[in-house]
XYZ file of C-alpha atoms in Angstrom:
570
model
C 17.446 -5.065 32.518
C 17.554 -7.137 29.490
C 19.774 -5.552 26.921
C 20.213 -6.630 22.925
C 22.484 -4.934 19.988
C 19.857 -4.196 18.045
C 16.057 -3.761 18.894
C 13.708 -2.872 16.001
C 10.009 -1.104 16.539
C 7.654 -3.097 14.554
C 7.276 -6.230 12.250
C 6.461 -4.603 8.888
C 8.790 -5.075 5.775
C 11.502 -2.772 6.926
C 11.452 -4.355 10.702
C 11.946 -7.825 9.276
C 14.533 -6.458 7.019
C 16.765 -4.512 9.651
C 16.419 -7.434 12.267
C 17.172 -9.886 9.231
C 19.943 -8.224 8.176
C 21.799 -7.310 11.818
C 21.456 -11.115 12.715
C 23.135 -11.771 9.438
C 25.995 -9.545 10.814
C 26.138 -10.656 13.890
C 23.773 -9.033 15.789
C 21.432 -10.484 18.817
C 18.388 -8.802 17.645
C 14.851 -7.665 19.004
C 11.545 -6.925 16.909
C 8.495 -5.370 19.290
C 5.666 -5.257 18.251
C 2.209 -3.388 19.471
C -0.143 -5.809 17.130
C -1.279 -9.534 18.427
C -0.034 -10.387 14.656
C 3.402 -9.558 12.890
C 4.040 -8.370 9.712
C 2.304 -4.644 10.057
C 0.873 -3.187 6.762
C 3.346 -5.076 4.437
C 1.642 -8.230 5.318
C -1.624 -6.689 3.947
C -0.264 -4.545 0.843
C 0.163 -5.790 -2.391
C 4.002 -7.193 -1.533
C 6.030 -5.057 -4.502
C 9.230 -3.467 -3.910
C 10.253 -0.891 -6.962
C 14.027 -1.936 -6.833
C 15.766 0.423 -9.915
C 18.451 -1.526 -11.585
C 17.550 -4.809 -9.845
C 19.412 -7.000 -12.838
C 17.176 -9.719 -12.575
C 16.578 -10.091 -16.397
C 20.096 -9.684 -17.086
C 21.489 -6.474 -18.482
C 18.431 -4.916 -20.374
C 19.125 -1.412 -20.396
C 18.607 -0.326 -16.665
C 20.886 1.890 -14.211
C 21.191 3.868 -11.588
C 21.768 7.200 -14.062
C 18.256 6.123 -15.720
C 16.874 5.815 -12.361
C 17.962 8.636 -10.715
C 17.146 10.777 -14.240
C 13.599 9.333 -14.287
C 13.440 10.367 -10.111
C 14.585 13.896 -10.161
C 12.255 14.603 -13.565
C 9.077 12.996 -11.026
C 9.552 14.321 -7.879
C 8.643 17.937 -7.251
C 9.775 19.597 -3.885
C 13.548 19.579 -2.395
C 14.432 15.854 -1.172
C 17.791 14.663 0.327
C 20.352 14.082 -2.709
C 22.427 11.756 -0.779
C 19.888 9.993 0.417
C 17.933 9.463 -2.934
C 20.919 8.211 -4.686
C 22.316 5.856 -1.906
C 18.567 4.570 -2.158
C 19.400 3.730 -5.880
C 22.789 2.294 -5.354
C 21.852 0.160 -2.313
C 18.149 -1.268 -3.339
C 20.235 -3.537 -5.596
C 22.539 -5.345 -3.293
C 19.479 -5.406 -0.735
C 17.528 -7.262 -3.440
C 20.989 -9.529 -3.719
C 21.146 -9.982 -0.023
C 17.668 -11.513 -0.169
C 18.109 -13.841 -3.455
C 21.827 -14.804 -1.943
C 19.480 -15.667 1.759
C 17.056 -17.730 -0.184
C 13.884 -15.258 -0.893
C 13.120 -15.965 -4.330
C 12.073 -13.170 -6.267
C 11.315 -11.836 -10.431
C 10.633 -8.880 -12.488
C 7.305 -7.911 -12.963
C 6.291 -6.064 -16.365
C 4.586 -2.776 -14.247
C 4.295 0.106 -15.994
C 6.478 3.207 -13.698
C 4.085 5.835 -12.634
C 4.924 8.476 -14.814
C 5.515 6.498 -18.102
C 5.665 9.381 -20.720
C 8.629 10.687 -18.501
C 12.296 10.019 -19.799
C 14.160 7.371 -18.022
C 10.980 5.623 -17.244
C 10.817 1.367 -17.482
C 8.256 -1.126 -17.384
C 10.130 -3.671 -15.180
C 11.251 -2.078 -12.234
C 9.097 -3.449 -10.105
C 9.790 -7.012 -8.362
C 7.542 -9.286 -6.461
C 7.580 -12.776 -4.392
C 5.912 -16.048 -5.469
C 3.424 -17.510 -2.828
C 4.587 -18.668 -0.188
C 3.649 -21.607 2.236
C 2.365 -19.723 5.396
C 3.263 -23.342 7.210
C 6.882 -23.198 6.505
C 6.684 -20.646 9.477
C 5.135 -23.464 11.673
C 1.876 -24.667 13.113
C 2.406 -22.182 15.934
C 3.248 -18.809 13.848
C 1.587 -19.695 10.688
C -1.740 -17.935 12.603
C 0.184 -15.270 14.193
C 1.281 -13.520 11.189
C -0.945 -10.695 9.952
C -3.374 -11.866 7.557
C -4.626 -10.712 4.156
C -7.729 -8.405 3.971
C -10.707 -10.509 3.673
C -11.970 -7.968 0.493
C -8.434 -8.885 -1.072
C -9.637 -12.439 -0.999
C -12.038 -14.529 -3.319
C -15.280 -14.288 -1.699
C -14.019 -13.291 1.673
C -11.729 -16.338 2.316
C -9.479 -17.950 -0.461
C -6.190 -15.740 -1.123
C -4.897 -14.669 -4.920
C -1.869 -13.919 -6.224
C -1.798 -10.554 -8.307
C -1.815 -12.887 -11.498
C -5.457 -14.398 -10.510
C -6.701 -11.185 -8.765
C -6.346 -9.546 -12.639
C -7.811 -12.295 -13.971
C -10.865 -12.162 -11.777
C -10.854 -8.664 -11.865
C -10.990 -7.998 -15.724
C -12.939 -11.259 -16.288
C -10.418 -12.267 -18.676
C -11.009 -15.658 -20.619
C -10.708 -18.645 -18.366
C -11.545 -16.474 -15.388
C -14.690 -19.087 -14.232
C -11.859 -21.789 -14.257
C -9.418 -19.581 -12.153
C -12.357 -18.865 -9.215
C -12.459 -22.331 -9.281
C -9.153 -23.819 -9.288
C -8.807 -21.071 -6.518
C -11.786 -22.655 -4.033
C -10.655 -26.158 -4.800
C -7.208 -25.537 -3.796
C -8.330 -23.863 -0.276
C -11.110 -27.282 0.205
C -8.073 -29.886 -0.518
C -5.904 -28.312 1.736
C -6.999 -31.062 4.365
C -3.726 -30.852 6.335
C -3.960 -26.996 6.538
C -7.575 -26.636 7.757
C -6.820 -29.091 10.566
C -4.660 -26.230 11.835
C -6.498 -23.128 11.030
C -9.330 -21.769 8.430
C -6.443 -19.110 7.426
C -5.591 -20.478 3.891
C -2.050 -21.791 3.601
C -0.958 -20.064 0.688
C 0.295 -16.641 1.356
C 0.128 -14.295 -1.713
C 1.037 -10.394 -2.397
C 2.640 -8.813 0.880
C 2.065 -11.839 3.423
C 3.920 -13.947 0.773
C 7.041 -11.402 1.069
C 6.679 -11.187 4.694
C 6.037 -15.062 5.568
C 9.428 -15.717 3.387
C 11.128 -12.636 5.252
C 10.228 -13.865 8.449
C 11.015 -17.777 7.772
C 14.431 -16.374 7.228
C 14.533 -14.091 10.484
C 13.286 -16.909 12.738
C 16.010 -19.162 11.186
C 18.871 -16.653 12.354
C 17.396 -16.678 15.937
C 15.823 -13.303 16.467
C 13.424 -12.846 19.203
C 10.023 -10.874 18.213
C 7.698 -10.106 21.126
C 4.151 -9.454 20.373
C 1.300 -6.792 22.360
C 4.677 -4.716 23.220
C 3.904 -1.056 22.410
C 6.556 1.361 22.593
C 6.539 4.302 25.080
C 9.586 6.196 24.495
C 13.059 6.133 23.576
C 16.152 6.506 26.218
C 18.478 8.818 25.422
C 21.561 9.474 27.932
C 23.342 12.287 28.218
C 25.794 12.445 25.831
C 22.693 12.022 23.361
C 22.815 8.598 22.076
C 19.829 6.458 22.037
C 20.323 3.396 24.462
C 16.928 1.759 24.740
C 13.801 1.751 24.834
C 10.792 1.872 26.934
C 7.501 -0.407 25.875
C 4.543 -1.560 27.206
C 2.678 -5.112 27.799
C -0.555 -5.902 29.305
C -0.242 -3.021 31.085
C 3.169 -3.380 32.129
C 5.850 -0.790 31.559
C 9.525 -2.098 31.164
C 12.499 -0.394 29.647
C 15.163 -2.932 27.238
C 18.455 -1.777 26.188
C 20.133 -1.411 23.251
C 23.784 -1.804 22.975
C 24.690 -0.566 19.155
C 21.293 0.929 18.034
C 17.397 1.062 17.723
C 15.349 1.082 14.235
C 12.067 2.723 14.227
C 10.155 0.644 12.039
C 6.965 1.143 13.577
C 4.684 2.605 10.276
C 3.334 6.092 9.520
C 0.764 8.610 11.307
C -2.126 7.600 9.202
C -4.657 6.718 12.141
C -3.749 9.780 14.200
C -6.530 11.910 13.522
C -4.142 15.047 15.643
C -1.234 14.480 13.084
C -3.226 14.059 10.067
C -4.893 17.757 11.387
C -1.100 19.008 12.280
C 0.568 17.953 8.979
C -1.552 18.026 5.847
C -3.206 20.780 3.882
C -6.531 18.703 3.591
C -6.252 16.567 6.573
C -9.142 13.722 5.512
C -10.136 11.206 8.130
C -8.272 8.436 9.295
C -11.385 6.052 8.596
C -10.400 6.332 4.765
C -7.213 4.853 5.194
C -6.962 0.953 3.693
C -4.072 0.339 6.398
C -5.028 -1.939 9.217
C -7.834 -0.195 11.313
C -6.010 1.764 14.419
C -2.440 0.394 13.758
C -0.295 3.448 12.466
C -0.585 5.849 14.721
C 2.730 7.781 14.763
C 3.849 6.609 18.307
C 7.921 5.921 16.971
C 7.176 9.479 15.273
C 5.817 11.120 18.547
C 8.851 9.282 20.701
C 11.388 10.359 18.543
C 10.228 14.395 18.185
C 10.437 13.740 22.111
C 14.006 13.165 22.029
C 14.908 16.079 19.589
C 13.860 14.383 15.977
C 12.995 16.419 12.977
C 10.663 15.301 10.470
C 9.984 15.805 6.772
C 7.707 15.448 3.701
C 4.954 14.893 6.612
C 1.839 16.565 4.323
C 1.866 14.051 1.865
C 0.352 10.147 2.203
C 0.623 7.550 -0.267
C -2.911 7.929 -1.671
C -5.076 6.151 -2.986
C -8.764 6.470 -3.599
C -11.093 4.142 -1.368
C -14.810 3.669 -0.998
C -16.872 2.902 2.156
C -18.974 -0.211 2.347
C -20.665 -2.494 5.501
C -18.303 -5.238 7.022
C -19.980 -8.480 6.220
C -20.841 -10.381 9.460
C -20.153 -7.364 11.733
C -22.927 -5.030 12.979
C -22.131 -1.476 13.409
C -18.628 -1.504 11.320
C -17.500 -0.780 8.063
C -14.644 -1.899 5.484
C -12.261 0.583 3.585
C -12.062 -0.390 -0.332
C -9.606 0.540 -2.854
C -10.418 1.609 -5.944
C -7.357 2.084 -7.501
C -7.733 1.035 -10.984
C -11.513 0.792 -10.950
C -11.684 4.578 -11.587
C -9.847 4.516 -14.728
C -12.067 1.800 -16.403
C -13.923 2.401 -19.781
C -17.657 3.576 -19.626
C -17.156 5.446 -16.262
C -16.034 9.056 -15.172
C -14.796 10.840 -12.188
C -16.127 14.499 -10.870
C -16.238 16.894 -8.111
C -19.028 18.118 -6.226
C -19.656 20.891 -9.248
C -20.079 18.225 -11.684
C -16.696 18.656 -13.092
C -13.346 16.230 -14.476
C -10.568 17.085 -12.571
C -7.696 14.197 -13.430
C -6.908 11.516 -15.558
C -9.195 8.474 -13.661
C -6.531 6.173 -15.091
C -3.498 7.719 -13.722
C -1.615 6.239 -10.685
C -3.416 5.635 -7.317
C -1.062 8.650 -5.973
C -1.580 11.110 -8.704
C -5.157 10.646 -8.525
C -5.027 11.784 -4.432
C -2.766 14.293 -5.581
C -4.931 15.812 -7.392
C -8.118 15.518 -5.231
C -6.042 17.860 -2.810
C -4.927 19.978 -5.225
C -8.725 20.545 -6.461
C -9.940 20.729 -3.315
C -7.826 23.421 -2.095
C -8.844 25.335 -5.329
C -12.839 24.510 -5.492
C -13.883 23.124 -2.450
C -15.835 20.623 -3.748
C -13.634 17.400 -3.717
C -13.018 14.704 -0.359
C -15.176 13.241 -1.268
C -15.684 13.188 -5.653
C -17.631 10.961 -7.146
C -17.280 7.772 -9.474
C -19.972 7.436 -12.060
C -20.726 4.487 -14.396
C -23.323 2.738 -16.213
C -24.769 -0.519 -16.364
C -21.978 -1.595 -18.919
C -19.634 -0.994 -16.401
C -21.771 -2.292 -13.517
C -21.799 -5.425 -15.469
C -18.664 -6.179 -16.052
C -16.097 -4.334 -13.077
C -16.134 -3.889 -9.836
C -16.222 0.078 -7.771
C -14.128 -0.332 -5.020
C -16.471 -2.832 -2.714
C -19.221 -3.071 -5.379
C -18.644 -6.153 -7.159
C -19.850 -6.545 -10.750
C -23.023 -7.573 -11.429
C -22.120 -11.048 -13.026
C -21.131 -11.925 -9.588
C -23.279 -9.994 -7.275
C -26.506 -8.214 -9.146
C -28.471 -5.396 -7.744
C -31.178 -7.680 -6.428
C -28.357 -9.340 -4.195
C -27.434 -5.715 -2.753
C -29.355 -4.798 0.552
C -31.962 -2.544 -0.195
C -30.598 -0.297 2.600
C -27.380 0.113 0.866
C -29.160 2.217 -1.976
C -29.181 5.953 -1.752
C -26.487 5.848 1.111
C -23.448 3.914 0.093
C -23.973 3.522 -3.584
C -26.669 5.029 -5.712
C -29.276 4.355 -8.917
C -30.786 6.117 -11.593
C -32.869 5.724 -14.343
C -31.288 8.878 -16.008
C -27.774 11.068 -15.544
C -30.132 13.857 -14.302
C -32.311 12.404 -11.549
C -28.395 10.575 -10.767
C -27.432 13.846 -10.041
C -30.159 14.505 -8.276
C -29.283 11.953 -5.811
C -26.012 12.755 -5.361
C -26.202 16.453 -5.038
C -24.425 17.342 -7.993
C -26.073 20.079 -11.020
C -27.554 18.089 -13.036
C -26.302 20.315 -16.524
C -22.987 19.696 -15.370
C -22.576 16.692 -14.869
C -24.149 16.220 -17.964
C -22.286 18.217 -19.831
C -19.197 16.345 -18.392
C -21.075 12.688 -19.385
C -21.728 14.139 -22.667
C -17.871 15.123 -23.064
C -17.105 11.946 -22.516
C -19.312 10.013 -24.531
C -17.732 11.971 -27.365
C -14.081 11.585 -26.472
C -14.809 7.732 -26.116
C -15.382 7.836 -30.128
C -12.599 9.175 -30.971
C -10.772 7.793 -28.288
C -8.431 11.013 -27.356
C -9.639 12.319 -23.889
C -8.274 16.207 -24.546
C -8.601 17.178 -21.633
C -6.677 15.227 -19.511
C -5.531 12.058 -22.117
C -7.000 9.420 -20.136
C -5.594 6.155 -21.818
C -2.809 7.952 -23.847
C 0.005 6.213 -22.066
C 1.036 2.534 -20.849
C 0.425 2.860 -17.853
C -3.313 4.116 -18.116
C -3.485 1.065 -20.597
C -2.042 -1.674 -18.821
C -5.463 -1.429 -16.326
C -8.187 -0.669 -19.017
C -10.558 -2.850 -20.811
C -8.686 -4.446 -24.413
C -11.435 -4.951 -25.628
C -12.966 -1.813 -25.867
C -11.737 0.606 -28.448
C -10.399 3.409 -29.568
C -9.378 3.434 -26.440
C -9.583 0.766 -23.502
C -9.660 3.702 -21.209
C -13.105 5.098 -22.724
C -16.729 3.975 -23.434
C -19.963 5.716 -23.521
C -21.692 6.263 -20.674
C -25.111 5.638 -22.097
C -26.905 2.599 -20.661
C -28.881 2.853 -18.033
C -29.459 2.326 -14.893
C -26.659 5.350 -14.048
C -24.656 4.579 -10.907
C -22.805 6.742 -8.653
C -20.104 5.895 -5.609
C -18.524 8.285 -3.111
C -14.530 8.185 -3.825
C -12.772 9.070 -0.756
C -9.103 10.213 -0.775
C -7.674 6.899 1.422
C -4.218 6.273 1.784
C -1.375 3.642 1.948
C -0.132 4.801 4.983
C 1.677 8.155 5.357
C 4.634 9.520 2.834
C 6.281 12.032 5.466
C 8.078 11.288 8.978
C 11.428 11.150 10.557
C 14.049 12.658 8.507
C 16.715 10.928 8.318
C 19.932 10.711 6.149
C 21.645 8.433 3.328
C 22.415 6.031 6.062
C 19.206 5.328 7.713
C 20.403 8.023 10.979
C 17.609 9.952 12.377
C 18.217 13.656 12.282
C 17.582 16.497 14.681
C 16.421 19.770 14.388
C 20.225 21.192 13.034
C 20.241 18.475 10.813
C 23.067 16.011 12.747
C 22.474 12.555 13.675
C 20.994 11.224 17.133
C 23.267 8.954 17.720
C 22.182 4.905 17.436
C 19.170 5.939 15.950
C 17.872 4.508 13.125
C 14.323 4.992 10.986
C 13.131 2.780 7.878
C 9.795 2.201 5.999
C 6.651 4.343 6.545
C 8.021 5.650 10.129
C 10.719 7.875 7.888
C 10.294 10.514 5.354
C 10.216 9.150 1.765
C 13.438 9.397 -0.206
C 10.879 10.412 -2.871
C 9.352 13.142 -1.442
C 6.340 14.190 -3.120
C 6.363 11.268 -5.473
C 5.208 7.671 -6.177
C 7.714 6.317 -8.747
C 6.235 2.790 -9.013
C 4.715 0.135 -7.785
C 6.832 -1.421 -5.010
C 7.330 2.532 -4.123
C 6.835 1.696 -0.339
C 7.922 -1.388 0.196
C 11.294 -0.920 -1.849
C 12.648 1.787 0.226
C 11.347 0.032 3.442
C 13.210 -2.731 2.698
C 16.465 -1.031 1.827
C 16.609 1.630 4.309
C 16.193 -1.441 6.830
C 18.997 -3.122 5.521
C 21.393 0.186 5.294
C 20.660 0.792 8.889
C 21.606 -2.197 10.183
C 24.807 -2.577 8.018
C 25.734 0.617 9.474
C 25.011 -0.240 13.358
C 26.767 -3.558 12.264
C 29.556 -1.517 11.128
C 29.790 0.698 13.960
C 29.558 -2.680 16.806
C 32.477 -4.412 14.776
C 34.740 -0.948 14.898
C 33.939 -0.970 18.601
C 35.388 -4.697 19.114
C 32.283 -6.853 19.017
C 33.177 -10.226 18.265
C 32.858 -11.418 14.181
């Protein structure tokens, strides 16, 4: 039997961190991993960790009382107190770990989630520069998971955040910016020799391609197309192994000081999305990797006693169902995260009715589709409508504006089933299934509240945050604009997620609890695969990632900790 310290369940952001982090210390380390790629959904998010505190602009004000003021006013059900503070304490020496290991890093000015609440910033959140996928080498540089293709300028060349906002809000210069972005990929010559995947990792895969160049560099071994099965637990109840899959071969591996479930969330289990939340949704809306998170560290661990909390809440976020290009029969998930906050444009129900502030965090906005749902019914999926200002200028989740792809450039099959047309709001409605008086009542509401730019209601674009992603040039309010040019358009808004914001509970130091609330010994949980410190809540952008990341590298300081105590050699 082979046997390591330390094997970690998947290749995500927390993985890399734990297996990172116990080589540092010592360690001889193991990542499996189900996918044919590493990386799991980090690789593919947007690559920010909310890190409270972080210090990287010197001393402007931050700290962990501000932080942990800011999280107890924002989250709304019980949550671990321990565990949310030594969350806020230890993000910041992860973060140093990282800059001290070489992973350079800086401040991004991102609003907080909840920016009219006290104790809130608007730098919290960090992010990674690009990052040259062939520092890796020619023989990983393909095998780490790539980029969505509809995060990518026309399907292919990868964007930082800075150019994906530039594109996005057609901001001046934006014509030069597609282009300096094409060029780049085309004079690449060295790079395409080796593979069409463009070299320069951005967002998530430019986090995880510096994580990993740093993991591979300390030695640890990651095997690929090895799916857990289920833990090993002897007798005296301590975790000792593991039992995984590949090609159809079952093996067990042991673990000398501890194993890390790393392994994502439960989003792409239809039976636990059924089990766990009050609206269940399908997993189809989810923007995670197609089939990847599907609880089996969660399932594995309730096998060998684990408890789990938080499990009815996902990190939401509102997606929109379009054709795959190139692929017959299958469809792509889109976000539409800040598209449904954008001047001339409204959100409603089934009845025709407002039910949030379209501008308000990607979370909130999910939040409250549940919440309406359970109270009319008629939400899962609501409806984005616009007019042909908007449809000119921004995109609705897959439906790109119509400077770069105009309604004659749509398939004609698309119409009436995956987006929808008007000449008026009331044959619109018609289409949709929606009264027609309502929804015009609501358009009409709106038309108003865009003159005097105060949305009373729900005060769409009365904070920073709802500002920092609407339109500058439109006032009163860069939130609001009339909806009164036709043609009307309409989109179905589906409540997608992030991946799932419950799981394994587990305690200030990363140890995976049972049903009486005591540690299973050696075992460890970090990233999607554990219950949120946050509970209910999405503090900020990097919300995920940030705890991932930290959680990974508390657990392995503390198996670290524990093998030194027990005599392993320094």
């Amino acid at each position: 039997m082979e046997t390591f310290d330390l094997i970690v369940v998947g290749s995500g952001a927390a993985g890399a961190m734990a297996a990172l982090r116990g080589a540092e210390l010592g360690l001889s380390v193991l990542i499996v991993e189900k996918a044919h790629k590493f990386g799991g959904t980090s690789a593919t998010s947007g690559g920010v960790m909310w890190i409270p505190d972080h210090g990287l602009n010197g001393d402007v004000g931050d700290s962990a009382e501000e932080a942990l003021r800011y999280l107890r006013t924002v989250i709304q059900v019980p949550v671990d107190a321990a565990r949310l503070a030594a969350y806020v304490a230890q993000a910041p020496a992860m973060l140093r770990f990282l800059k001290d290991s070489g992973l350079p890093v800086m401040a991004a000015a991102w609003p907080d989630y909840f920016p009219e609440t006290p104790g809130a910033r608007a730098d919290r959140s960090v992010i990674c520069p690009t990052f040259d996928g062939r520092e890796l080498g020619d023989e990983r540089y393909p095998l780490m998971r790539e980029q969505f293709s509809r995060f990518k300028l026309f399907h292919r060349y990868a964007m930082d955040l800075t150019e994906t906002f530039a594109l996005m809000m057609q901001h001046r210069g934006w014509r030069f910016t597609a282009a300096k972005v094409i060029a780049r990929y085309w004079l690449d010559i060295g790079a395409r020799r080796v593979s069409a995947r463009d070299r320069r990792f951005t967002q998530g895969a430019g986090l995880i391609g510096a994580l990993y160049k740093l993991v591979f560099a300390r030695g640890v071994t990651l095997r690929l197309e090895t799916a857990l099965e289920s833990l090993i637990v002897d007798e005296a109840g301590v975790a000792t192994g593991v039992t995984v899959r590949r090609f159809g071969q079952s093996h067990t591996i042991a673990a000398r000081h501890g194993v890390v479930l790393a392994a994502g969330g439960f989003e792409w289990n239809q039976a636990l999305r059924d089990r766990f939340y009050p609206v269940p949704g399908l997993t189809r809306h989810s923007s995670t990797p197609e089939d990847a998170n599907r609880g089996e560290a969660l399932i594995a661990a309730e096998a060998v006693g684990a408890s789990v909390a938080h499990v009815d809440q996902g990190w939401w976020i509102p997606t929109m169902t379009l054709p795959a290009p190139k692929a017959s029969n299958f469809h792509e998930i889109h976000q539409a995260a800040f598209d449904v906050g954008r001047p001339w444009s409204v959100c409603v129900n089934r009845n025709g009715v407002r039910f949030v502030n379209e501008a308000t965090g990607y979370d909130r906005f999910g939040q409250a589709m549940v919440e309406d749902h359970l109270r009319s019914g008629a939400n899962m999926p609501c409806w984005l409508i616009f007019d042909a200002k908007f449809r000119a200028k921004f995109s609705a989740g897959g439906l790109m504006p119509a400077v770069h792809t105009p309604d004659a450039r749509i398939p004609e099959h698309w119409w009436d089933h995956y987006m929808f047309r008007a000449g008026s709001i009331a044959e619109l409605a018609d289409k949709i299934g929606v009264p027609g008086p309502a929804l015009a009542q609501t358009v009409q509401a709106m038309n108003g509240y865009a003159v005097t730019g105060v949305d009373p209601e729900f005060g769409r674009g009365g904070n920073i945050y709802d500002r920092f992603f609407g339109d500058p040039t439109v006032t009163p309010n860069p939130n609001l604009g009339p909806i009164d040019t036709a043609p009307y358009y309409a989109v179905p808004i589906n409540n997608g997620d992030l991946g799932t914001k419950g799981g394994l509970r587990c305690d200030a130091q990363a140890r995976v609890l049972d049903g009486a609330g005591q540690p299973i010994a050696h075992l460890y949980a970090a990233g999607n695969c554990a219950a949120s410190p946050f509970g209910d809540c999405y503090p900020g952008a990097g919300g995920t990632i940030g705890p991932a990341l930290t959680f990974g590298f508390v657990a392995a300081n503390d198996i670290a900790a524990r093998a030194h105590e027990r005599g392993m050699a320094e």
